[in-house]
């Protein structure tokens, strides 16, 4: 896992502070590989801001329950971007028209 992704290094996005993205997990992803994040279908996770995303096509850096790791981009749906102090409930995060542009610019 990239050093900058380590939550112990003080990156606020892992706690829902500052710029980050909110995503819904569409499919369960189980892994025992270091640097990858196990997620459950229907779960809401945080994604790192674009400048912290790794240059690995098809994978995004996410955080859930204090764990940080890569998740397959096609297993999640990006709901929106936020700069809040905490993760808002997913039902009040507006789906922004620019989300598709964000996904395309990330190569998802």
PDB file of C-alpha atoms in Angstrom:
ATOM      1  CA  UNK A   1       0.000   0.000   0.000  1.00  0.00           C
ATOM      2  CA  UNK A   2       1.355   3.460  -0.783  1.00  0.00           C
ATOM      3  CA  UNK A   3       2.835   5.206   2.233  1.00  0.00           C
ATOM      4  CA  UNK A   4       0.575   8.214   1.767  1.00  0.00           C
ATOM      5  CA  UNK A   5      -2.459   5.941   2.154  1.00  0.00           C
ATOM      6  CA  UNK A   6      -1.521   4.883   5.687  1.00  0.00           C
ATOM      7  CA  UNK A   7      -4.130   6.428   8.038  1.00  0.00           C
ATOM      8  CA  UNK A   8      -1.529   6.574  10.794  1.00  0.00           C
ATOM      9  CA  UNK A   9       0.274   9.202   8.693  1.00  0.00           C
ATOM     10  CA  UNK A  10      -2.547  11.623   9.529  1.00  0.00           C
ATOM     11  CA  UNK A  11      -4.520  11.833   6.286  1.00  0.00           C
ATOM     12  CA  UNK A  12      -7.830  13.407   7.261  1.00  0.00           C
ATOM     13  CA  UNK A  13      -9.859  11.865   4.410  1.00  0.00           C
ATOM     14  CA  UNK A  14      -9.780   8.515   6.247  1.00  0.00           C
ATOM     15  CA  UNK A  15     -11.795  10.145   9.039  1.00  0.00           C
ATOM     16  CA  UNK A  16     -14.175  11.958   6.693  1.00  0.00           C
ATOM     17  CA  UNK A  17     -12.394  15.301   7.019  1.00  0.00           C
ATOM     18  CA  UNK A  18     -11.392  17.398   4.018  1.00  0.00           C
ATOM     19  CA  UNK A  19     -11.826  16.476   0.380  1.00  0.00           C
ATOM     20  CA  UNK A  20     -12.804  12.868  -0.283  1.00  0.00           C
ATOM     21  CA  UNK A  21     -15.429  10.874  -2.138  1.00  0.00           C
ATOM     22  CA  UNK A  22     -18.273   8.698  -0.888  1.00  0.00           C
ATOM     23  CA  UNK A  23     -18.994   5.414  -2.665  1.00  0.00           C
ATOM     24  CA  UNK A  24     -21.454   2.564  -2.347  1.00  0.00           C
ATOM     25  CA  UNK A  25     -20.158  -0.997  -2.646  1.00  0.00           C
ATOM     26  CA  UNK A  26     -22.085  -2.842  -5.359  1.00  0.00           C
ATOM     27  CA  UNK A  27     -20.489  -6.292  -4.899  1.00  0.00           C
ATOM     28  CA  UNK A  28     -18.725  -8.032  -2.039  1.00  0.00           C
ATOM     29  CA  UNK A  29     -14.929  -8.118  -2.358  1.00  0.00           C
ATOM     30  CA  UNK A  30     -13.019 -10.418  -0.013  1.00  0.00           C
ATOM     31  CA  UNK A  31      -9.258 -10.448   0.061  1.00  0.00           C
ATOM     32  CA  UNK A  32      -6.357 -11.483   2.226  1.00  0.00           C
ATOM     33  CA  UNK A  33      -3.794  -9.571   0.190  1.00  0.00           C
ATOM     34  CA  UNK A  34      -1.915  -6.785   1.879  1.00  0.00           C
ATOM     35  CA  UNK A  35      -2.931  -3.389   0.557  1.00  0.00           C
ATOM     36  CA  UNK A  36      -6.418  -4.466  -0.527  1.00  0.00           C
ATOM     37  CA  UNK A  37      -9.632  -3.666   1.338  1.00  0.00           C
ATOM     38  CA  UNK A  38     -12.376  -6.224   2.032  1.00  0.00           C
ATOM     39  CA  UNK A  39     -15.812  -4.650   1.536  1.00  0.00           C
ATOM     40  CA  UNK A  40     -19.406  -5.885   1.721  1.00  0.00           C
ATOM     41  CA  UNK A  41     -22.239  -5.279  -0.749  1.00  0.00           C
ATOM     42  CA  UNK A  42     -24.306  -2.241   0.259  1.00  0.00           C
ATOM     43  CA  UNK A  43     -21.557  -0.785   2.451  1.00  0.00           C
ATOM     44  CA  UNK A  44     -20.662   2.909   2.179  1.00  0.00           C
ATOM     45  CA  UNK A  45     -16.952   3.693   2.014  1.00  0.00           C
ATOM     46  CA  UNK A  46     -14.741   6.758   1.661  1.00  0.00           C
ATOM     47  CA  UNK A  47     -12.398   7.189  -1.291  1.00  0.00           C
ATOM     48  CA  UNK A  48      -9.201   9.185  -1.174  1.00  0.00           C
ATOM     49  CA  UNK A  49      -9.044  12.442  -3.138  1.00  0.00           C
ATOM     50  CA  UNK A  50      -7.792  12.106  -6.702  1.00  0.00           C
ATOM     51  CA  UNK A  51      -4.271  13.360  -5.921  1.00  0.00           C
ATOM     52  CA  UNK A  52      -3.813  10.465  -3.438  1.00  0.00           C
ATOM     53  CA  UNK A  53      -5.188   7.771  -5.726  1.00  0.00           C
ATOM     54  CA  UNK A  54      -2.587   5.265  -6.952  1.00  0.00           C
ATOM     55  CA  UNK A  55      -1.745   5.052 -10.624  1.00  0.00           C
ATOM     56  CA  UNK A  56      -3.146   1.524 -10.824  1.00  0.00           C
ATOM     57  CA  UNK A  57      -5.806   1.189 -13.503  1.00  0.00           C
ATOM     58  CA  UNK A  58      -9.055  -0.300 -12.249  1.00  0.00           C
ATOM     59  CA  UNK A  59      -8.353   0.154  -8.526  1.00  0.00           C
ATOM     60  CA  UNK A  60      -9.254   2.951  -6.115  1.00  0.00           C
ATOM     61  CA  UNK A  61      -7.916   3.728  -2.652  1.00  0.00           C
ATOM     62  CA  UNK A  62     -10.676   3.483  -0.080  1.00  0.00           C
ATOM     63  CA  UNK A  63     -11.277   3.417   3.657  1.00  0.00           C
ATOM     64  CA  UNK A  64     -13.799   1.557   5.765  1.00  0.00           C
ATOM     65  CA  UNK A  65     -13.951   1.051   9.529  1.00  0.00           C
ATOM     66  CA  UNK A  66     -10.418   2.396   9.938  1.00  0.00           C
ATOM     67  CA  UNK A  67      -8.913   0.045   7.350  1.00  0.00           C
ATOM     68  CA  UNK A  68      -7.353   1.486   4.184  1.00  0.00           C
ATOM     69  CA  UNK A  69      -6.721  -0.359   0.948  1.00  0.00           C
ATOM     70  CA  UNK A  70      -7.410  -0.762  -2.726  1.00  0.00           C
ATOM     71  CA  UNK A  71     -10.830  -1.811  -4.003  1.00  0.00           C
ATOM     72  CA  UNK A  72     -11.791  -2.772  -7.562  1.00  0.00           C
ATOM     73  CA  UNK A  73     -13.268   0.314  -9.204  1.00  0.00           C
ATOM     74  CA  UNK A  74     -15.976  -1.696 -10.967  1.00  0.00           C
ATOM     75  CA  UNK A  75     -17.244  -2.992  -7.585  1.00  0.00           C
ATOM     76  CA  UNK A  76     -18.273   0.462  -6.363  1.00  0.00           C
ATOM     77  CA  UNK A  77     -20.463   3.386  -7.379  1.00  0.00           C
ATOM     78  CA  UNK A  78     -19.153   6.856  -6.605  1.00  0.00           C
ATOM     79  CA  UNK A  79     -21.989   8.822  -5.001  1.00  0.00           C
ATOM     80  CA  UNK A  80     -20.334  12.203  -4.729  1.00  0.00           C
ATOM     81  CA  UNK A  81     -17.538  14.420  -3.495  1.00  0.00           C
ATOM     82  CA  UNK A  82     -17.492  16.025  -0.082  1.00  0.00           C
ATOM     83  CA  UNK A  83     -15.270  18.245   2.016  1.00  0.00           C
ATOM     84  CA  UNK A  84     -17.152  17.647   5.219  1.00  0.00           C
ATOM     85  CA  UNK A  85     -16.117  17.018   8.780  1.00  0.00           C
ATOM     86  CA  UNK A  86     -17.777  13.609   8.815  1.00  0.00           C
ATOM     87  CA  UNK A  87     -19.303  11.169   6.390  1.00  0.00           C
ATOM     88  CA  UNK A  88     -22.918  12.174   5.712  1.00  0.00           C
ATOM     89  CA  UNK A  89     -25.545   9.472   5.346  1.00  0.00           C
ATOM     90  CA  UNK A  90     -25.505   8.231   1.724  1.00  0.00           C
ATOM     91  CA  UNK A  91     -29.175   9.108   1.183  1.00  0.00           C
ATOM     92  CA  UNK A  92     -28.418  12.838   1.484  1.00  0.00           C
ATOM     93  CA  UNK A  93     -25.269  12.911  -0.659  1.00  0.00           C
ATOM     94  CA  UNK A  94     -26.351  14.438  -3.944  1.00  0.00           C
ATOM     95  CA  UNK A  95     -25.298  12.533  -7.033  1.00  0.00           C
ATOM     96  CA  UNK A  96     -23.434  15.108  -9.018  1.00  0.00           C
ATOM     97  CA  UNK A  97     -23.516  15.143 -12.820  1.00  0.00           C
ATOM     98  CA  UNK A  98     -19.737  15.438 -12.771  1.00  0.00           C
ATOM     99  CA  UNK A  99     -19.295  11.999 -11.137  1.00  0.00           C
ATOM    100  CA  UNK A 100     -19.139  10.364 -14.561  1.00  0.00           C
ATOM    101  CA  UNK A 101     -16.438  12.855 -15.554  1.00  0.00           C
ATOM    102  CA  UNK A 102     -14.538  12.040 -12.367  1.00  0.00           C
ATOM    103  CA  UNK A 103     -14.682   8.308 -13.106  1.00  0.00           C
ATOM    104  CA  UNK A 104     -13.511   8.874 -16.671  1.00  0.00           C
ATOM    105  CA  UNK A 105     -10.623  11.075 -15.555  1.00  0.00           C
ATOM    106  CA  UNK A 106      -9.525   8.348 -13.125  1.00  0.00           C
ATOM    107  CA  UNK A 107      -9.651   5.762 -15.895  1.00  0.00           C
ATOM    108  CA  UNK A 108     -12.446   3.817 -14.252  1.00  0.00           C
TER     109      UNK A 108
END
